PDB file of C-alpha atoms in Angstrom:
ATOM      1  CA  UNK A  30     -18.629   3.882  -0.254  1.00  0.00           C
ATOM      2  CA  UNK A  31     -15.534   2.589  -2.019  1.00  0.00           C
ATOM      3  CA  UNK A  32     -15.451  -1.199  -2.200  1.00  0.00           C
ATOM      4  CA  UNK A  33     -12.703  -3.374  -3.651  1.00  0.00           C
ATOM      5  CA  UNK A  34     -13.287  -7.121  -3.772  1.00  0.00           C
ATOM      6  CA  UNK A  35     -10.453  -9.434  -4.765  1.00  0.00           C
ATOM      7  CA  UNK A  36     -10.958 -12.916  -6.163  1.00  0.00           C
ATOM      8  CA  UNK A  37      -8.978 -15.637  -7.895  1.00  0.00           C
ATOM      9  CA  UNK A  38      -6.496 -16.539  -5.206  1.00  0.00           C
ATOM     10  CA  UNK A  39      -5.631 -20.009  -4.022  1.00  0.00           C
ATOM     11  CA  UNK A  40      -3.026 -22.742  -4.236  1.00  0.00           C
ATOM     12  CA  UNK A  41      -0.828 -23.065  -7.311  1.00  0.00           C
ATOM     13  CA  UNK A  42       2.279 -25.099  -8.048  1.00  0.00           C
ATOM     14  CA  UNK A  43       5.659 -23.467  -8.616  1.00  0.00           C
ATOM     15  CA  UNK A  44       5.945 -22.378 -12.223  1.00  0.00           C
ATOM     16  CA  UNK A  45       2.191 -22.125 -12.545  1.00  0.00           C
ATOM     17  CA  UNK A  46      -0.105 -19.208 -13.320  1.00  0.00           C
ATOM     18  CA  UNK A  47      -2.974 -17.461 -11.612  1.00  0.00           C
ATOM     19  CA  UNK A  48      -5.123 -14.433 -12.414  1.00  0.00           C
ATOM     20  CA  UNK A  49      -6.401 -12.196  -9.685  1.00  0.00           C
ATOM     21  CA  UNK A  50      -9.420  -9.965 -10.213  1.00  0.00           C
ATOM     22  CA  UNK A  51     -10.626  -6.961  -8.258  1.00  0.00           C
ATOM     23  CA  UNK A  52     -14.187  -5.734  -8.622  1.00  0.00           C
ATOM     24  CA  UNK A  53     -14.462  -2.044  -7.808  1.00  0.00           C
ATOM     25  CA  UNK A  54     -17.516  -0.022  -6.818  1.00  0.00           C
ATOM     26  CA  UNK A  55     -18.445   3.226  -5.122  1.00  0.00           C
ATOM     27  CA  UNK A  56     -16.342   5.501  -7.337  1.00  0.00           C
ATOM     28  CA  UNK A  57     -15.782   6.275 -11.014  1.00  0.00           C
ATOM     29  CA  UNK A  58     -13.313   3.480 -11.733  1.00  0.00           C
ATOM     30  CA  UNK A  59     -12.075   4.866 -15.058  1.00  0.00           C
ATOM     31  CA  UNK A  60     -10.900   8.098 -13.401  1.00  0.00           C
ATOM     32  CA  UNK A  61      -8.299   6.559 -11.109  1.00  0.00           C
ATOM     33  CA  UNK A  62      -5.064   4.628 -11.279  1.00  0.00           C
ATOM     34  CA  UNK A  63      -5.094   1.301  -9.467  1.00  0.00           C
ATOM     35  CA  UNK A  64      -2.406  -0.755  -7.774  1.00  0.00           C
ATOM     36  CA  UNK A  65      -1.620  -4.174  -6.427  1.00  0.00           C
ATOM     37  CA  UNK A  66       0.285  -4.528  -3.162  1.00  0.00           C
ATOM     38  CA  UNK A  67       1.316  -7.739  -1.435  1.00  0.00           C
ATOM     39  CA  UNK A  68       2.306  -8.809   2.039  1.00  0.00           C
ATOM     40  CA  UNK A  69       4.014 -12.050   2.976  1.00  0.00           C
ATOM     41  CA  UNK A  70       2.947 -13.603   6.289  1.00  0.00           C
ATOM     42  CA  UNK A  71       4.475 -11.623   9.135  1.00  0.00           C
ATOM     43  CA  UNK A  72       6.267  -9.258   6.743  1.00  0.00           C
ATOM     44  CA  UNK A  73       5.856  -5.712   5.503  1.00  0.00           C
ATOM     45  CA  UNK A  74       3.909  -4.273   2.601  1.00  0.00           C
ATOM     46  CA  UNK A  75       5.417  -4.538  -0.871  1.00  0.00           C
ATOM     47  CA  UNK A  76       4.272  -2.531  -3.896  1.00  0.00           C
ATOM     48  CA  UNK A  77       3.739  -4.837  -6.874  1.00  0.00           C
ATOM     49  CA  UNK A  78       2.287  -2.847  -9.761  1.00  0.00           C
ATOM     50  CA  UNK A  79       0.298   0.234 -10.788  1.00  0.00           C
ATOM     51  CA  UNK A  80      -1.823   0.929 -13.844  1.00  0.00           C
ATOM     52  CA  UNK A  81      -2.953   4.342 -15.033  1.00  0.00           C
ATOM     53  CA  UNK A  82      -6.607   5.305 -15.263  1.00  0.00           C
ATOM     54  CA  UNK A  83      -6.781   4.569 -18.985  1.00  0.00           C
ATOM     55  CA  UNK A  84      -4.606   1.483 -18.789  1.00  0.00           C
ATOM     56  CA  UNK A  85      -2.025   3.066 -21.039  1.00  0.00           C
ATOM     57  CA  UNK A  86       0.665   3.174 -18.389  1.00  0.00           C
ATOM     58  CA  UNK A  87       1.797   0.148 -16.390  1.00  0.00           C
ATOM     59  CA  UNK A  88       4.556  -0.047 -13.824  1.00  0.00           C
ATOM     60  CA  UNK A  89       6.068  -2.989 -11.979  1.00  0.00           C
ATOM     61  CA  UNK A  90       8.346  -3.787  -9.091  1.00  0.00           C
ATOM     62  CA  UNK A  91      11.593  -5.436 -10.157  1.00  0.00           C
ATOM     63  CA  UNK A  92      10.614  -8.623  -8.297  1.00  0.00           C
ATOM     64  CA  UNK A  93       7.672  -9.274 -10.629  1.00  0.00           C
ATOM     65  CA  UNK A  94       8.618  -7.510 -13.858  1.00  0.00           C
ATOM     66  CA  UNK A  95       8.393  -9.883 -16.795  1.00  0.00           C
ATOM     67  CA  UNK A  96       6.271 -12.392 -14.860  1.00  0.00           C
ATOM     68  CA  UNK A  97       3.209 -10.381 -13.789  1.00  0.00           C
ATOM     69  CA  UNK A  98       0.891  -8.281 -15.971  1.00  0.00           C
ATOM     70  CA  UNK A  99      -1.523  -5.701 -14.639  1.00  0.00           C
ATOM     71  CA  UNK A 100      -4.572  -4.764 -16.695  1.00  0.00           C
ATOM     72  CA  UNK A 101      -8.023  -3.285 -16.304  1.00  0.00           C
ATOM     73  CA  UNK A 102     -11.419  -3.332 -17.946  1.00  0.00           C
ATOM     74  CA  UNK A 103     -13.042   0.032 -17.348  1.00  0.00           C
ATOM     75  CA  UNK A 104     -16.337  -1.180 -18.828  1.00  0.00           C
ATOM     76  CA  UNK A 105     -16.493  -3.831 -16.098  1.00  0.00           C
ATOM     77  CA  UNK A 106     -14.934  -1.777 -13.276  1.00  0.00           C
ATOM     78  CA  UNK A 107     -12.434  -4.572 -12.804  1.00  0.00           C
ATOM     79  CA  UNK A 108      -8.694  -4.702 -12.195  1.00  0.00           C
ATOM     80  CA  UNK A 109      -6.599  -7.774 -12.971  1.00  0.00           C
ATOM     81  CA  UNK A 110      -3.218  -9.216 -12.138  1.00  0.00           C
ATOM     82  CA  UNK A 111      -1.988 -12.051 -14.331  1.00  0.00           C
ATOM     83  CA  UNK A 112       0.757 -13.913 -12.504  1.00  0.00           C
ATOM     84  CA  UNK A 113       2.981 -16.334 -14.432  1.00  0.00           C
ATOM     85  CA  UNK A 114       6.073 -18.349 -13.515  1.00  0.00           C
ATOM     86  CA  UNK A 115       5.046 -18.259  -9.885  1.00  0.00           C
ATOM     87  CA  UNK A 116       7.637 -18.910  -7.201  1.00  0.00           C
ATOM     88  CA  UNK A 117       7.430 -19.877  -3.560  1.00  0.00           C
ATOM     89  CA  UNK A 118       8.352 -16.316  -2.613  1.00  0.00           C
ATOM     90  CA  UNK A 119       5.203 -15.059  -4.362  1.00  0.00           C
ATOM     91  CA  UNK A 120       3.202 -16.668  -1.552  1.00  0.00           C
ATOM     92  CA  UNK A 121       1.560 -13.650   0.028  1.00  0.00           C
ATOM     93  CA  UNK A 122      -1.691 -11.829   0.546  1.00  0.00           C
ATOM     94  CA  UNK A 123      -2.403  -9.621  -2.463  1.00  0.00           C
ATOM     95  CA  UNK A 124      -4.286  -6.361  -1.957  1.00  0.00           C
ATOM     96  CA  UNK A 125      -6.123  -4.447  -4.642  1.00  0.00           C
ATOM     97  CA  UNK A 126      -5.837  -0.701  -4.031  1.00  0.00           C
ATOM     98  CA  UNK A 127      -7.291   2.505  -5.406  1.00  0.00           C
ATOM     99  CA  UNK A 128      -4.902   5.372  -6.038  1.00  0.00           C
ATOM    100  CA  UNK A 129      -5.673   8.961  -5.186  1.00  0.00           C
ATOM    101  CA  UNK A 130      -5.099  12.070  -7.242  1.00  0.00           C
ATOM    102  CA  UNK A 131      -1.323  12.055  -6.826  1.00  0.00           C
ATOM    103  CA  UNK A 132      -0.818   8.310  -7.061  1.00  0.00           C
ATOM    104  CA  UNK A 133      -0.725   7.305  -3.430  1.00  0.00           C
ATOM    105  CA  UNK A 134      -3.140   4.619  -2.282  1.00  0.00           C
ATOM    106  CA  UNK A 135      -6.281   5.829  -0.550  1.00  0.00           C
ATOM    107  CA  UNK A 136      -8.424   2.682  -0.361  1.00  0.00           C
ATOM    108  CA  UNK A 137      -7.602  -0.994   0.051  1.00  0.00           C
ATOM    109  CA  UNK A 138      -9.391  -4.262  -0.549  1.00  0.00           C
ATOM    110  CA  UNK A 139      -9.420  -6.906   2.144  1.00  0.00           C
ATOM    111  CA  UNK A 140      -6.755  -8.965   0.425  1.00  0.00           C
ATOM    112  CA  UNK A 141      -6.602 -12.443  -1.027  1.00  0.00           C
ATOM    113  CA  UNK A 142      -4.121 -15.208  -0.303  1.00  0.00           C
ATOM    114  CA  UNK A 143      -1.991 -16.799  -2.993  1.00  0.00           C
ATOM    115  CA  UNK A 144      -0.013 -19.867  -2.002  1.00  0.00           C
ATOM    116  CA  UNK A 145       2.687 -21.238  -4.283  1.00  0.00           C
ATOM    117  CA  UNK A 146       3.577 -24.737  -3.225  1.00  0.00           C
ATOM    118  CA  UNK A 147       3.929 -28.243  -4.585  1.00  0.00           C
TER     119      UNK A 147
ATOM    120  CA  UNK B   5      16.596   0.432  -5.993  1.00  0.00           C
ATOM    121  CA  UNK B   6      14.918   3.155  -3.993  1.00  0.00           C
ATOM    122  CA  UNK B   7      14.375   2.650  -0.276  1.00  0.00           C
ATOM    123  CA  UNK B   8      12.426   4.275   2.523  1.00  0.00           C
ATOM    124  CA  UNK B   9      13.835   3.728   6.003  1.00  0.00           C
ATOM    125  CA  UNK B  10      11.726   3.522   9.159  1.00  0.00           C
ATOM    126  CA  UNK B  11      12.647   2.543  12.728  1.00  0.00           C
ATOM    127  CA  UNK B  12      11.465  -1.024  13.472  1.00  0.00           C
ATOM    128  CA  UNK B  13       9.707  -0.041  16.668  1.00  0.00           C
ATOM    129  CA  UNK B  14       8.523   2.922  18.715  1.00  0.00           C
ATOM    130  CA  UNK B  15       7.122   2.703  22.209  1.00  0.00           C
ATOM    131  CA  UNK B  16       5.230   5.343  24.200  1.00  0.00           C
ATOM    132  CA  UNK B  17       2.942   5.514  27.215  1.00  0.00           C
ATOM    133  CA  UNK B  18      -0.738   6.381  26.730  1.00  0.00           C
ATOM    134  CA  UNK B  19      -1.196  10.116  26.290  1.00  0.00           C
ATOM    135  CA  UNK B  20       2.356  10.708  25.116  1.00  0.00           C
ATOM    136  CA  UNK B  21       3.334  11.842  21.636  1.00  0.00           C
ATOM    137  CA  UNK B  22       4.611   9.197  19.252  1.00  0.00           C
ATOM    138  CA  UNK B  23       6.749  10.164  16.297  1.00  0.00           C
ATOM    139  CA  UNK B  24       7.560   7.754  13.501  1.00  0.00           C
ATOM    140  CA  UNK B  25      10.087   8.799  10.893  1.00  0.00           C
ATOM    141  CA  UNK B  26      10.637   7.803   7.300  1.00  0.00           C
ATOM    142  CA  UNK B  27      13.725   8.789   5.343  1.00  0.00           C
ATOM    143  CA  UNK B  28      14.229   8.700   1.608  1.00  0.00           C
ATOM    144  CA  UNK B  29      16.282  10.621  -0.903  1.00  0.00           C
ATOM    145  CA  UNK B  30      13.315  11.582  -3.091  1.00  0.00           C
ATOM    146  CA  UNK B  31      11.110  12.863  -0.271  1.00  0.00           C
ATOM    147  CA  UNK B  32      12.059  16.525  -0.844  1.00  0.00           C
ATOM    148  CA  UNK B  33      10.175  16.304  -4.149  1.00  0.00           C
ATOM    149  CA  UNK B  34       7.701  13.437  -3.620  1.00  0.00           C
ATOM    150  CA  UNK B  35       4.739  13.112  -1.309  1.00  0.00           C
ATOM    151  CA  UNK B  36       4.694  10.743   1.634  1.00  0.00           C
ATOM    152  CA  UNK B  37       1.699   8.690   2.640  1.00  0.00           C
ATOM    153  CA  UNK B  38       1.190   6.882   5.952  1.00  0.00           C
ATOM    154  CA  UNK B  39      -0.834   3.744   6.639  1.00  0.00           C
ATOM    155  CA  UNK B  40      -1.933   2.060   9.834  1.00  0.00           C
ATOM    156  CA  UNK B  41      -2.284  -1.708   9.827  1.00  0.00           C
ATOM    157  CA  UNK B  42      -3.701  -3.603  12.765  1.00  0.00           C
ATOM    158  CA  UNK B  43      -3.185  -7.323  13.113  1.00  0.00           C
ATOM    159  CA  UNK B  44      -5.118  -9.322  10.534  1.00  0.00           C
ATOM    160  CA  UNK B  45      -6.592  -6.258   8.853  1.00  0.00           C
ATOM    161  CA  UNK B  46      -6.019  -4.349   5.641  1.00  0.00           C
ATOM    162  CA  UNK B  47      -4.037  -1.107   5.910  1.00  0.00           C
ATOM    163  CA  UNK B  48      -5.831   2.198   6.430  1.00  0.00           C
ATOM    164  CA  UNK B  49      -4.662   5.576   5.137  1.00  0.00           C
ATOM    165  CA  UNK B  50      -3.979   7.962   8.034  1.00  0.00           C
ATOM    166  CA  UNK B  51      -2.224  10.840   6.279  1.00  0.00           C
ATOM    167  CA  UNK B  52      -1.574  11.652   2.639  1.00  0.00           C
ATOM    168  CA  UNK B  53       0.373  14.124   0.512  1.00  0.00           C
ATOM    169  CA  UNK B  54       2.716  14.708   3.451  1.00  0.00           C
ATOM    170  CA  UNK B  55       0.311  16.430   5.819  1.00  0.00           C
ATOM    171  CA  UNK B  56      -3.319  15.941   4.835  1.00  0.00           C
ATOM    172  CA  UNK B  57      -5.671  13.827   6.921  1.00  0.00           C
ATOM    173  CA  UNK B  58      -8.548  11.801   5.422  1.00  0.00           C
ATOM    174  CA  UNK B  59     -12.011  12.264   6.804  1.00  0.00           C
ATOM    175  CA  UNK B  60     -12.682   9.967   9.717  1.00  0.00           C
ATOM    176  CA  UNK B  61      -9.086   9.880  10.928  1.00  0.00           C
ATOM    177  CA  UNK B  62      -8.698  11.351  14.426  1.00  0.00           C
ATOM    178  CA  UNK B  63      -7.044  14.760  14.690  1.00  0.00           C
ATOM    179  CA  UNK B  64      -4.267  13.308  16.837  1.00  0.00           C
ATOM    180  CA  UNK B  65      -2.747  11.884  13.651  1.00  0.00           C
ATOM    181  CA  UNK B  66      -0.662  14.385  11.678  1.00  0.00           C
ATOM    182  CA  UNK B  67       1.991  14.189   9.017  1.00  0.00           C
ATOM    183  CA  UNK B  68       4.868  16.433   8.071  1.00  0.00           C
ATOM    184  CA  UNK B  69       7.850  16.365   5.773  1.00  0.00           C
ATOM    185  CA  UNK B  70      11.105  18.247   5.728  1.00  0.00           C
ATOM    186  CA  UNK B  71      14.031  17.524   3.474  1.00  0.00           C
ATOM    187  CA  UNK B  72      14.609  13.800   3.176  1.00  0.00           C
ATOM    188  CA  UNK B  73      12.461  12.893   6.165  1.00  0.00           C
ATOM    189  CA  UNK B  74       8.731  12.480   6.602  1.00  0.00           C
ATOM    190  CA  UNK B  75       7.213  12.130  10.049  1.00  0.00           C
ATOM    191  CA  UNK B  76       3.959  10.723  11.356  1.00  0.00           C
ATOM    192  CA  UNK B  77       3.027  12.225  14.700  1.00  0.00           C
ATOM    193  CA  UNK B  78       0.379  10.797  17.003  1.00  0.00           C
ATOM    194  CA  UNK B  79      -0.364  13.393  19.662  1.00  0.00           C
ATOM    195  CA  UNK B  80      -1.742  11.788  22.793  1.00  0.00           C
ATOM    196  CA  UNK B  81      -1.369   8.206  21.621  1.00  0.00           C
ATOM    197  CA  UNK B  82      -4.049   5.800  22.757  1.00  0.00           C
ATOM    198  CA  UNK B  83      -3.935   2.071  23.341  1.00  0.00           C
ATOM    199  CA  UNK B  84      -6.049   1.535  20.225  1.00  0.00           C
ATOM    200  CA  UNK B  85      -3.311   3.168  18.151  1.00  0.00           C
ATOM    201  CA  UNK B  86      -1.090   0.135  18.647  1.00  0.00           C
ATOM    202  CA  UNK B  87      -0.403  -1.100  15.129  1.00  0.00           C
ATOM    203  CA  UNK B  88       2.176  -1.297  12.385  1.00  0.00           C
ATOM    204  CA  UNK B  89       2.700   1.933  10.487  1.00  0.00           C
ATOM    205  CA  UNK B  90       4.091   2.173   6.966  1.00  0.00           C
ATOM    206  CA  UNK B  91       5.248   5.137   4.930  1.00  0.00           C
ATOM    207  CA  UNK B  92       4.825   5.051   1.151  1.00  0.00           C
ATOM    208  CA  UNK B  93       6.251   7.167  -1.598  1.00  0.00           C
ATOM    209  CA  UNK B  94       7.710   7.024  -5.055  1.00  0.00           C
ATOM    210  CA  UNK B  95      11.181   7.292  -6.471  1.00  0.00           C
ATOM    211  CA  UNK B  96      12.324  10.309  -8.453  1.00  0.00           C
ATOM    212  CA  UNK B  97      10.792   8.914 -11.666  1.00  0.00           C
ATOM    213  CA  UNK B  98       7.345   8.885 -10.102  1.00  0.00           C
ATOM    214  CA  UNK B  99       6.666   5.449 -11.530  1.00  0.00           C
ATOM    215  CA  UNK B 100       8.066   3.094  -8.937  1.00  0.00           C
ATOM    216  CA  UNK B 101       6.500   3.131  -5.534  1.00  0.00           C
ATOM    217  CA  UNK B 102       7.951   1.759  -2.347  1.00  0.00           C
ATOM    218  CA  UNK B 103       6.910   1.153   1.239  1.00  0.00           C
ATOM    219  CA  UNK B 104       9.078   1.673   4.234  1.00  0.00           C
ATOM    220  CA  UNK B 105       9.851  -1.424   6.253  1.00  0.00           C
ATOM    221  CA  UNK B 106       7.187  -0.625   8.808  1.00  0.00           C
ATOM    222  CA  UNK B 107       7.256   0.535  12.421  1.00  0.00           C
ATOM    223  CA  UNK B 108       5.544  -1.331  15.231  1.00  0.00           C
ATOM    224  CA  UNK B 109       3.999   1.167  17.626  1.00  0.00           C
ATOM    225  CA  UNK B 110       3.492  -0.026  21.175  1.00  0.00           C
ATOM    226  CA  UNK B 111       1.357   2.053  23.531  1.00  0.00           C
ATOM    227  CA  UNK B 112       1.553   0.853  27.133  1.00  0.00           C
TER     228      UNK B 112
END
């Protein structure tokens, strides 16, 4: 059974930094691309970033490019999202997601809340 | 930037067929994925690569794509199908993904 468990969320001040982690199990982590998706309260889903299976390819939404960095440690089956220069509009639930063979998401974590506020 | 367009809401009576559309310029060459999200829960994949259905998803859920439009069809919608539905696909580069704005399905 695929399991994705996010951690590292919480309250941070504007301009601050936070690193999210996602512990993956139930599949061969190093064989699949992974993504982060976020959802503001009462709003729709927003793609944030995707990383290739090896980590050699990283892709970002314009809203976070230059501020967020996606990475992975295949030896630890863990996905990361380093978030810098956080803004109030980054206040959302962040989902860790496994990508399928053609890049679309097939499994989701339960999500973790990040609140950016003074 | 690339966009996928969905209707904000669709309403049907129980047992009727619900169709939710998603339009995007790259859909003729890129797969569409559909997700169901119930209140307070993480999304769930209901169809992928335009028309495939994951194991465990009821047969009443089906996907199709033609030209610049992808469609999620729920044949014989049930009250428990009430949820928000999102389409998902990538732009022509294949490197930037996007969700549609979401469609709230009401079954009553």
